[in-house]
């Protein structure tokens, strides 16, 4: 069960990072991270209490998924610039 949730979180993290970057621009890393976490939790297909439990048990995983998505996005941006 958790593997399915983790895969969903990874997908949501990619979307969350793009949305946060688009809305908040460069810098403001902490605000973007908070927005990304909120986006992920808001888009999980569970009721409120289950979301809270997931956010507690998988908080480290959620943070890592966001960081991995940020690194991936930055690598794509570098490729576009030819670096």
PDB file of N, CA and C in Angstrom:
ATOM      1  N   UNK A   1       0.818  -1.204   0.000  1.00  0.00           N
ATOM      2  CA  UNK A   1       0.000   0.000   0.000  1.00  0.00           C
ATOM      3  C   UNK A   1       0.860   1.265   0.000  1.00  0.00           C
ATOM      4  N   UNK A   2       1.897   1.280   0.871  1.00  0.00           N
ATOM      5  CA  UNK A   2       2.732   2.476   0.953  1.00  0.00           C
ATOM      6  C   UNK A   2       3.506   2.716  -0.331  1.00  0.00           C
ATOM      7  N   UNK A   3       3.838   1.651  -1.070  1.00  0.00           N
ATOM      8  CA  UNK A   3       4.574   1.865  -2.317  1.00  0.00           C
ATOM      9  C   UNK A   3       3.724   2.630  -3.333  1.00  0.00           C
ATOM     10  N   UNK A   4       2.411   2.345  -3.370  1.00  0.00           N
ATOM     11  CA  UNK A   4       1.518   3.093  -4.257  1.00  0.00           C
ATOM     12  C   UNK A   4       1.411   4.547  -3.834  1.00  0.00           C
ATOM     13  N   UNK A   5       1.327   4.769  -2.538  1.00  0.00           N
ATOM     14  CA  UNK A   5       1.247   6.136  -2.021  1.00  0.00           C
ATOM     15  C   UNK A   5       2.535   6.886  -2.319  1.00  0.00           C
ATOM     16  N   UNK A   6       3.663   6.203  -2.148  1.00  0.00           N
ATOM     17  CA  UNK A   6       4.946   6.850  -2.416  1.00  0.00           C
ATOM     18  C   UNK A   6       5.080   7.224  -3.886  1.00  0.00           C
ATOM     19  N   UNK A   7       4.628   6.361  -4.772  1.00  0.00           N
ATOM     20  CA  UNK A   7       4.691   6.676  -6.197  1.00  0.00           C
ATOM     21  C   UNK A   7       3.814   7.889  -6.519  1.00  0.00           C
ATOM     22  N   UNK A   8       2.632   7.935  -5.923  1.00  0.00           N
ATOM     23  CA  UNK A   8       1.744   9.078  -6.113  1.00  0.00           C
ATOM     24  C   UNK A   8       2.393  10.359  -5.584  1.00  0.00           C
ATOM     25  N   UNK A   9       3.041  10.272  -4.445  1.00  0.00           N
ATOM     26  CA  UNK A   9       3.713  11.434  -3.856  1.00  0.00           C
ATOM     27  C   UNK A   9       4.818  11.935  -4.780  1.00  0.00           C
ATOM     28  N   UNK A  10       5.578  11.022  -5.382  1.00  0.00           N
ATOM     29  CA  UNK A  10       6.632  11.423  -6.314  1.00  0.00           C
ATOM     30  C   UNK A  10       6.046  12.194  -7.497  1.00  0.00           C
ATOM     31  N   UNK A  11       4.953  11.700  -8.033  1.00  0.00           N
ATOM     32  CA  UNK A  11       4.307  12.368  -9.162  1.00  0.00           C
ATOM     33  C   UNK A  11       3.773  13.742  -8.758  1.00  0.00           C
ATOM     34  N   UNK A  12       3.131  13.789  -7.601  1.00  0.00           N
ATOM     35  CA  UNK A  12       2.602  15.062  -7.116  1.00  0.00           C
ATOM     36  C   UNK A  12       3.729  16.050  -6.835  1.00  0.00           C
ATOM     37  N   UNK A  13       4.861  15.547  -6.349  1.00  0.00           N
ATOM     38  CA  UNK A  13       5.997  16.420  -6.044  1.00  0.00           C
ATOM     39  C   UNK A  13       6.507  17.099  -7.302  1.00  0.00           C
ATOM     40  N   UNK A  14       6.552  16.373  -8.405  1.00  0.00           N
ATOM     41  CA  UNK A  14       7.007  16.982  -9.658  1.00  0.00           C
ATOM     42  C   UNK A  14       6.089  18.136 -10.055  1.00  0.00           C
ATOM     43  N   UNK A  15       4.796  17.906  -9.978  1.00  0.00           N
ATOM     44  CA  UNK A  15       3.838  18.966 -10.289  1.00  0.00           C
ATOM     45  C   UNK A  15       3.967  20.122  -9.309  1.00  0.00           C
ATOM     46  N   UNK A  16       4.088  19.795  -8.037  1.00  0.00           N
ATOM     47  CA  UNK A  16       4.144  20.807  -6.987  1.00  0.00           C
ATOM     48  C   UNK A  16       5.338  21.738  -7.165  1.00  0.00           C
ATOM     49  N   UNK A  17       6.479  21.168  -7.527  1.00  0.00           N
ATOM     50  CA  UNK A  17       7.696  21.966  -7.692  1.00  0.00           C
ATOM     51  C   UNK A  17       7.551  22.923  -8.878  1.00  0.00           C
ATOM     52  N   UNK A  18       7.005  22.433  -9.966  1.00  0.00           N
ATOM     53  CA  UNK A  18       6.805  23.293 -11.142  1.00  0.00           C
ATOM     54  C   UNK A  18       5.838  24.421 -10.815  1.00  0.00           C
ATOM     55  N   UNK A  19       4.743  24.099 -10.149  1.00  0.00           N
ATOM     56  CA  UNK A  19       3.747  25.112  -9.800  1.00  0.00           C
ATOM     57  C   UNK A  19       4.338  26.152  -8.849  1.00  0.00           C
ATOM     58  N   UNK A  20       5.056  25.685  -7.824  1.00  0.00           N
ATOM     59  CA  UNK A  20       5.651  26.605  -6.855  1.00  0.00           C
ATOM     60  C   UNK A  20       6.669  27.522  -7.530  1.00  0.00           C
ATOM     61  N   UNK A  21       7.481  26.959  -8.419  1.00  0.00           N
ATOM     62  CA  UNK A  21       8.481  27.764  -9.122  1.00  0.00           C
ATOM     63  C   UNK A  21       7.807  28.801 -10.020  1.00  0.00           C
ATOM     64  N   UNK A  22       6.755  28.394 -10.686  1.00  0.00           N
ATOM     65  CA  UNK A  22       6.035  29.305 -11.581  1.00  0.00           C
ATOM     66  C   UNK A  22       5.368  30.428 -10.805  1.00  0.00           C
ATOM     67  N   UNK A  23       4.740  30.091  -9.690  1.00  0.00           N
ATOM     68  CA  UNK A  23       3.998  31.094  -8.927  1.00  0.00           C
ATOM     69  C   UNK A  23       4.889  32.007  -8.098  1.00  0.00           C
ATOM     70  N   UNK A  24       5.980  31.463  -7.552  1.00  0.00           N
ATOM     71  CA  UNK A  24       6.797  32.247  -6.626  1.00  0.00           C
ATOM     72  C   UNK A  24       8.123  32.712  -7.212  1.00  0.00           C
ATOM     73  N   UNK A  25       8.545  32.152  -8.327  1.00  0.00           N
ATOM     74  CA  UNK A  25       9.789  32.579  -8.969  1.00  0.00           C
ATOM     75  C   UNK A  25      11.024  32.089  -8.239  1.00  0.00           C
ATOM     76  N   UNK A  26      12.153  32.676  -8.598  1.00  0.00           N
ATOM     77  CA  UNK A  26      13.410  32.232  -8.009  1.00  0.00           C
ATOM     78  C   UNK A  26      13.548  32.757  -6.586  1.00  0.00           C
ATOM     79  N   UNK A  27      14.410  32.075  -5.847  1.00  0.00           N
ATOM     80  CA  UNK A  27      14.553  32.413  -4.432  1.00  0.00           C
ATOM     81  C   UNK A  27      13.343  31.900  -3.662  1.00  0.00           C
ATOM     82  N   UNK A  28      13.150  32.369  -2.474  1.00  0.00           N
ATOM     83  CA  UNK A  28      11.968  32.026  -1.666  1.00  0.00           C
ATOM     84  C   UNK A  28      11.812  30.516  -1.490  1.00  0.00           C
ATOM     85  N   UNK A  29      12.927  29.824  -1.325  1.00  0.00           N
ATOM     86  CA  UNK A  29      12.937  28.366  -1.246  1.00  0.00           C
ATOM     87  C   UNK A  29      12.026  27.796  -0.176  1.00  0.00           C
ATOM     88  N   UNK A  30      12.043  28.388   0.986  1.00  0.00           N
ATOM     89  CA  UNK A  30      11.226  27.857   2.094  1.00  0.00           C
ATOM     90  C   UNK A  30       9.744  28.003   1.790  1.00  0.00           C
ATOM     91  N   UNK A  31       9.349  29.118   1.216  1.00  0.00           N
ATOM     92  CA  UNK A  31       7.937  29.314   0.841  1.00  0.00           C
ATOM     93  C   UNK A  31       7.522  28.310  -0.229  1.00  0.00           C
ATOM     94  N   UNK A  32       8.405  28.084  -1.195  1.00  0.00           N
ATOM     95  CA  UNK A  32       8.088  27.134  -2.267  1.00  0.00           C
ATOM     96  C   UNK A  32       7.954  25.723  -1.713  1.00  0.00           C
ATOM     97  N   UNK A  33       8.821  25.368  -0.764  1.00  0.00           N
ATOM     98  CA  UNK A  33       8.747  24.037  -0.168  1.00  0.00           C
ATOM     99  C   UNK A  33       7.440  23.859   0.586  1.00  0.00           C
ATOM    100  N   UNK A  34       7.049  24.849   1.356  1.00  0.00           N
ATOM    101  CA  UNK A  34       5.779  24.780   2.088  1.00  0.00           C
ATOM    102  C   UNK A  34       4.607  24.657   1.131  1.00  0.00           C
ATOM    103  N   UNK A  35       4.652  25.425   0.044  1.00  0.00           N
ATOM    104  CA  UNK A  35       3.583  25.352  -0.947  1.00  0.00           C
ATOM    105  C   UNK A  35       3.548  23.972  -1.602  1.00  0.00           C
ATOM    106  N   UNK A  36       4.707  23.420  -1.879  1.00  0.00           N
ATOM    107  CA  UNK A  36       4.780  22.094  -2.504  1.00  0.00           C
ATOM    108  C   UNK A  36       4.223  21.021  -1.571  1.00  0.00           C
ATOM    109  N   UNK A  37       4.570  21.090  -0.300  1.00  0.00           N
ATOM    110  CA  UNK A  37       4.047  20.121   0.678  1.00  0.00           C
ATOM    111  C   UNK A  37       2.530  20.232   0.758  1.00  0.00           C
ATOM    112  N   UNK A  38       2.032  21.439   0.816  1.00  0.00           N
ATOM    113  CA  UNK A  38       0.579  21.648   0.869  1.00  0.00           C
ATOM    114  C   UNK A  38      -0.090  21.088  -0.376  1.00  0.00           C
ATOM    115  N   UNK A  39       0.497  21.339  -1.541  1.00  0.00           N
ATOM    116  CA  UNK A  39      -0.064  20.820  -2.793  1.00  0.00           C
ATOM    117  C   UNK A  39      -0.140  19.293  -2.759  1.00  0.00           C
ATOM    118  N   UNK A  40       0.928  18.664  -2.320  1.00  0.00           N
ATOM    119  CA  UNK A  40       0.954  17.197  -2.265  1.00  0.00           C
ATOM    120  C   UNK A  40      -0.143  16.689  -1.336  1.00  0.00           C
ATOM    121  N   UNK A  41      -0.197  17.210  -0.136  1.00  0.00           N
ATOM    122  CA  UNK A  41      -1.182  16.735   0.839  1.00  0.00           C
ATOM    123  C   UNK A  41      -2.608  17.020   0.386  1.00  0.00           C
ATOM    124  N   UNK A  42      -2.827  18.174  -0.217  1.00  0.00           N
ATOM    125  CA  UNK A  42      -4.173  18.525  -0.689  1.00  0.00           C
ATOM    126  C   UNK A  42      -4.642  17.625  -1.829  1.00  0.00           C
ATOM    127  N   UNK A  43      -3.700  17.063  -2.579  1.00  0.00           N
ATOM    128  CA  UNK A  43      -4.059  16.269  -3.743  1.00  0.00           C
ATOM    129  C   UNK A  43      -3.985  14.763  -3.519  1.00  0.00           C
ATOM    130  N   UNK A  44      -3.723  14.356  -2.306  1.00  0.00           N
ATOM    131  CA  UNK A  44      -3.796  12.923  -1.998  1.00  0.00           C
ATOM    132  C   UNK A  44      -5.266  12.518  -1.926  1.00  0.00           C
ATOM    133  N   UNK A  45      -5.606  11.362  -2.486  1.00  0.00           N
ATOM    134  CA  UNK A  45      -7.022  10.965  -2.547  1.00  0.00           C
ATOM    135  C   UNK A  45      -7.529  10.314  -1.260  1.00  0.00           C
ATOM    136  N   UNK A  46      -7.339  10.995  -0.143  1.00  0.00           N
ATOM    137  CA  UNK A  46      -7.764  10.466   1.149  1.00  0.00           C
ATOM    138  C   UNK A  46      -8.470  11.557   1.943  1.00  0.00           C
ATOM    139  N   UNK A  47      -9.228  11.132   2.935  1.00  0.00           N
ATOM    140  CA  UNK A  47      -9.890  12.098   3.810  1.00  0.00           C
ATOM    141  C   UNK A  47      -8.860  12.754   4.733  1.00  0.00           C
ATOM    142  N   UNK A  48      -9.270  13.793   5.404  1.00  0.00           N
ATOM    143  CA  UNK A  48      -8.385  14.613   6.222  1.00  0.00           C
ATOM    144  C   UNK A  48      -7.531  13.873   7.220  1.00  0.00           C
ATOM    145  N   UNK A  49      -8.122  12.973   7.991  1.00  0.00           N
ATOM    146  CA  UNK A  49      -7.363  12.282   9.037  1.00  0.00           C
ATOM    147  C   UNK A  49      -6.307  11.368   8.441  1.00  0.00           C
ATOM    148  N   UNK A  50      -6.627  10.721   7.326  1.00  0.00           N
ATOM    149  CA  UNK A  50      -5.651   9.845   6.674  1.00  0.00           C
ATOM    150  C   UNK A  50      -4.506  10.679   6.106  1.00  0.00           C
ATOM    151  N   UNK A  51      -4.833  11.840   5.560  1.00  0.00           N
ATOM    152  CA  UNK A  51      -3.784  12.746   5.070  1.00  0.00           C
ATOM    153  C   UNK A  51      -2.849  13.156   6.193  1.00  0.00           C
ATOM    154  N   UNK A  52      -3.418  13.450   7.338  1.00  0.00           N
ATOM    155  CA  UNK A  52      -2.594  13.841   8.491  1.00  0.00           C
ATOM    156  C   UNK A  52      -1.658  12.712   8.897  1.00  0.00           C
ATOM    157  N   UNK A  53      -2.171  11.507   8.925  1.00  0.00           N
ATOM    158  CA  UNK A  53      -1.352  10.344   9.291  1.00  0.00           C
ATOM    159  C   UNK A  53      -0.238  10.153   8.270  1.00  0.00           C
ATOM    160  N   UNK A  54      -0.576  10.254   6.989  1.00  0.00           N
ATOM    161  CA  UNK A  54       0.428  10.114   5.932  1.00  0.00           C
ATOM    162  C   UNK A  54       1.474  11.213   6.054  1.00  0.00           C
ATOM    163  N   UNK A  55       1.033  12.430   6.333  1.00  0.00           N
ATOM    164  CA  UNK A  55       1.990  13.537   6.432  1.00  0.00           C
ATOM    165  C   UNK A  55       2.968  13.322   7.585  1.00  0.00           C
ATOM    166  N   UNK A  56       2.516  12.667   8.634  1.00  0.00           N
ATOM    167  CA  UNK A  56       3.396  12.387   9.776  1.00  0.00           C
ATOM    168  C   UNK A  56       4.361  11.255   9.455  1.00  0.00           C
ATOM    169  N   UNK A  57       3.806  10.129   8.981  1.00  0.00           N
ATOM    170  CA  UNK A  57       4.636   8.948   8.739  1.00  0.00           C
ATOM    171  C   UNK A  57       5.561   9.098   7.534  1.00  0.00           C
ATOM    172  N   UNK A  58       5.159   9.866   6.561  1.00  0.00           N
ATOM    173  CA  UNK A  58       5.953   9.987   5.335  1.00  0.00           C
ATOM    174  C   UNK A  58       6.533  11.390   5.143  1.00  0.00           C
ATOM    175  N   UNK A  59       6.655  12.155   6.209  1.00  0.00           N
ATOM    176  CA  UNK A  59       7.156  13.528   6.072  1.00  0.00           C
ATOM    177  C   UNK A  59       8.558  13.557   5.475  1.00  0.00           C
ATOM    178  N   UNK A  60       9.420  12.673   5.915  1.00  0.00           N
ATOM    179  CA  UNK A  60      10.772  12.615   5.365  1.00  0.00           C
ATOM    180  C   UNK A  60      10.765  12.239   3.897  1.00  0.00           C
ATOM    181  N   UNK A  61       9.901  11.285   3.543  1.00  0.00           N
ATOM    182  CA  UNK A  61       9.791  10.875   2.146  1.00  0.00           C
ATOM    183  C   UNK A  61       9.270  12.019   1.276  1.00  0.00           C
ATOM    184  N   UNK A  62       8.284  12.742   1.783  1.00  0.00           N
ATOM    185  CA  UNK A  62       7.735  13.887   1.049  1.00  0.00           C
ATOM    186  C   UNK A  62       8.826  14.935   0.823  1.00  0.00           C
ATOM    187  N   UNK A  63       9.603  15.236   1.854  1.00  0.00           N
ATOM    188  CA  UNK A  63      10.704  16.196   1.716  1.00  0.00           C
ATOM    189  C   UNK A  63      11.698  15.735   0.656  1.00  0.00           C
ATOM    190  N   UNK A  64      12.049  14.445   0.698  1.00  0.00           N
ATOM    191  CA  UNK A  64      13.005  13.903  -0.266  1.00  0.00           C
ATOM    192  C   UNK A  64      12.453  13.935  -1.683  1.00  0.00           C
ATOM    193  N   UNK A  65      11.166  13.656  -1.831  1.00  0.00           N
ATOM    194  CA  UNK A  65      10.542  13.681  -3.162  1.00  0.00           C
ATOM    195  C   UNK A  65      10.564  15.098  -3.731  1.00  0.00           C
ATOM    196  N   UNK A  66      10.332  16.078  -2.888  1.00  0.00           N
ATOM    197  CA  UNK A  66      10.380  17.475  -3.332  1.00  0.00           C
ATOM    198  C   UNK A  66      11.804  17.848  -3.725  1.00  0.00           C
ATOM    199  N   UNK A  67      12.766  17.495  -2.905  1.00  0.00           N
ATOM    200  CA  UNK A  67      14.161  17.817  -3.209  1.00  0.00           C
ATOM    201  C   UNK A  67      14.615  17.142  -4.503  1.00  0.00           C
ATOM    202  N   UNK A  68      14.227  15.889  -4.705  1.00  0.00           N
ATOM    203  CA  UNK A  68      14.580  15.184  -5.938  1.00  0.00           C
ATOM    204  C   UNK A  68      13.941  15.861  -7.144  1.00  0.00           C
ATOM    205  N   UNK A  69      12.722  16.317  -6.992  1.00  0.00           N
ATOM    206  CA  UNK A  69      12.031  17.009  -8.083  1.00  0.00           C
ATOM    207  C   UNK A  69      12.697  18.344  -8.402  1.00  0.00           C
ATOM    208  N   UNK A  70      13.148  19.043  -7.375  1.00  0.00           N
ATOM    209  CA  UNK A  70      13.856  20.307  -7.580  1.00  0.00           C
ATOM    210  C   UNK A  70      15.163  20.053  -8.341  1.00  0.00           C
ATOM    211  N   UNK A  71      15.910  19.037  -7.927  1.00  0.00           N
ATOM    212  CA  UNK A  71      17.167  18.709  -8.605  1.00  0.00           C
ATOM    213  C   UNK A  71      16.916  18.337 -10.064  1.00  0.00           C
ATOM    214  N   UNK A  72      15.876  17.564 -10.299  1.00  0.00           N
ATOM    215  CA  UNK A  72      15.538  17.169 -11.660  1.00  0.00           C
ATOM    216  C   UNK A  72      15.173  18.393 -12.507  1.00  0.00           C
ATOM    217  N   UNK A  73      14.368  19.278 -11.947  1.00  0.00           N
ATOM    218  CA  UNK A  73      13.974  20.476 -12.669  1.00  0.00           C
ATOM    219  C   UNK A  73      15.201  21.333 -13.000  1.00  0.00           C
ATOM    220  N   UNK A  74      16.112  21.477 -12.038  1.00  0.00           N
ATOM    221  CA  UNK A  74      17.318  22.263 -12.274  1.00  0.00           C
ATOM    222  C   UNK A  74      18.197  21.619 -13.346  1.00  0.00           C
ATOM    223  N   UNK A  75      18.255  20.291 -13.363  1.00  0.00           N
ATOM    224  CA  UNK A  75      19.062  19.628 -14.390  1.00  0.00           C
ATOM    225  C   UNK A  75      18.471  19.864 -15.770  1.00  0.00           C
ATOM    226  N   UNK A  76      17.155  19.880 -15.875  1.00  0.00           N
ATOM    227  CA  UNK A  76      16.500  20.163 -17.155  1.00  0.00           C
ATOM    228  C   UNK A  76      16.778  21.596 -17.597  1.00  0.00           C
ATOM    229  N   UNK A  77      16.761  22.509 -16.641  1.00  0.00           N
ATOM    230  CA  UNK A  77      17.022  23.916 -16.964  1.00  0.00           C
ATOM    231  C   UNK A  77      18.460  24.093 -17.443  1.00  0.00           C
ATOM    232  N   UNK A  78      19.392  23.373 -16.836  1.00  0.00           N
ATOM    233  CA  UNK A  78      20.789  23.450 -17.272  1.00  0.00           C
ATOM    234  C   UNK A  78      20.955  22.896 -18.671  1.00  0.00           C
ATOM    235  N   UNK A  79      20.253  21.818 -18.967  1.00  0.00           N
ATOM    236  CA  UNK A  79      20.321  21.239 -20.313  1.00  0.00           C
ATOM    237  C   UNK A  79      19.797  22.220 -21.351  1.00  0.00           C
ATOM    238  N   UNK A  80      18.719  22.896 -21.011  1.00  0.00           N
ATOM    239  CA  UNK A  80      18.140  23.872 -21.936  1.00  0.00           C
ATOM    240  C   UNK A  80      19.122  25.014 -22.216  1.00  0.00           C
ATOM    241  N   UNK A  81      19.899  25.376 -21.212  1.00  0.00           N
ATOM    242  CA  UNK A  81      20.861  26.460 -21.359  1.00  0.00           C
ATOM    243  C   UNK A  81      22.174  25.979 -21.987  1.00  0.00           C
ATOM    244  N   UNK A  82      22.303  24.649 -22.125  1.00  0.00           N
ATOM    245  CA  UNK A  82      23.516  24.095 -22.723  1.00  0.00           C
ATOM    246  C   UNK A  82      24.688  24.008 -21.779  1.00  0.00           C
ATOM    247  N   UNK A  83      24.412  23.952 -20.501  1.00  0.00           N
ATOM    248  CA  UNK A  83      25.504  23.878 -19.503  1.00  0.00           C
ATOM    249  C   UNK A  83      25.913  22.438 -19.289  1.00  0.00           C
TER     250      UNK A  83
END
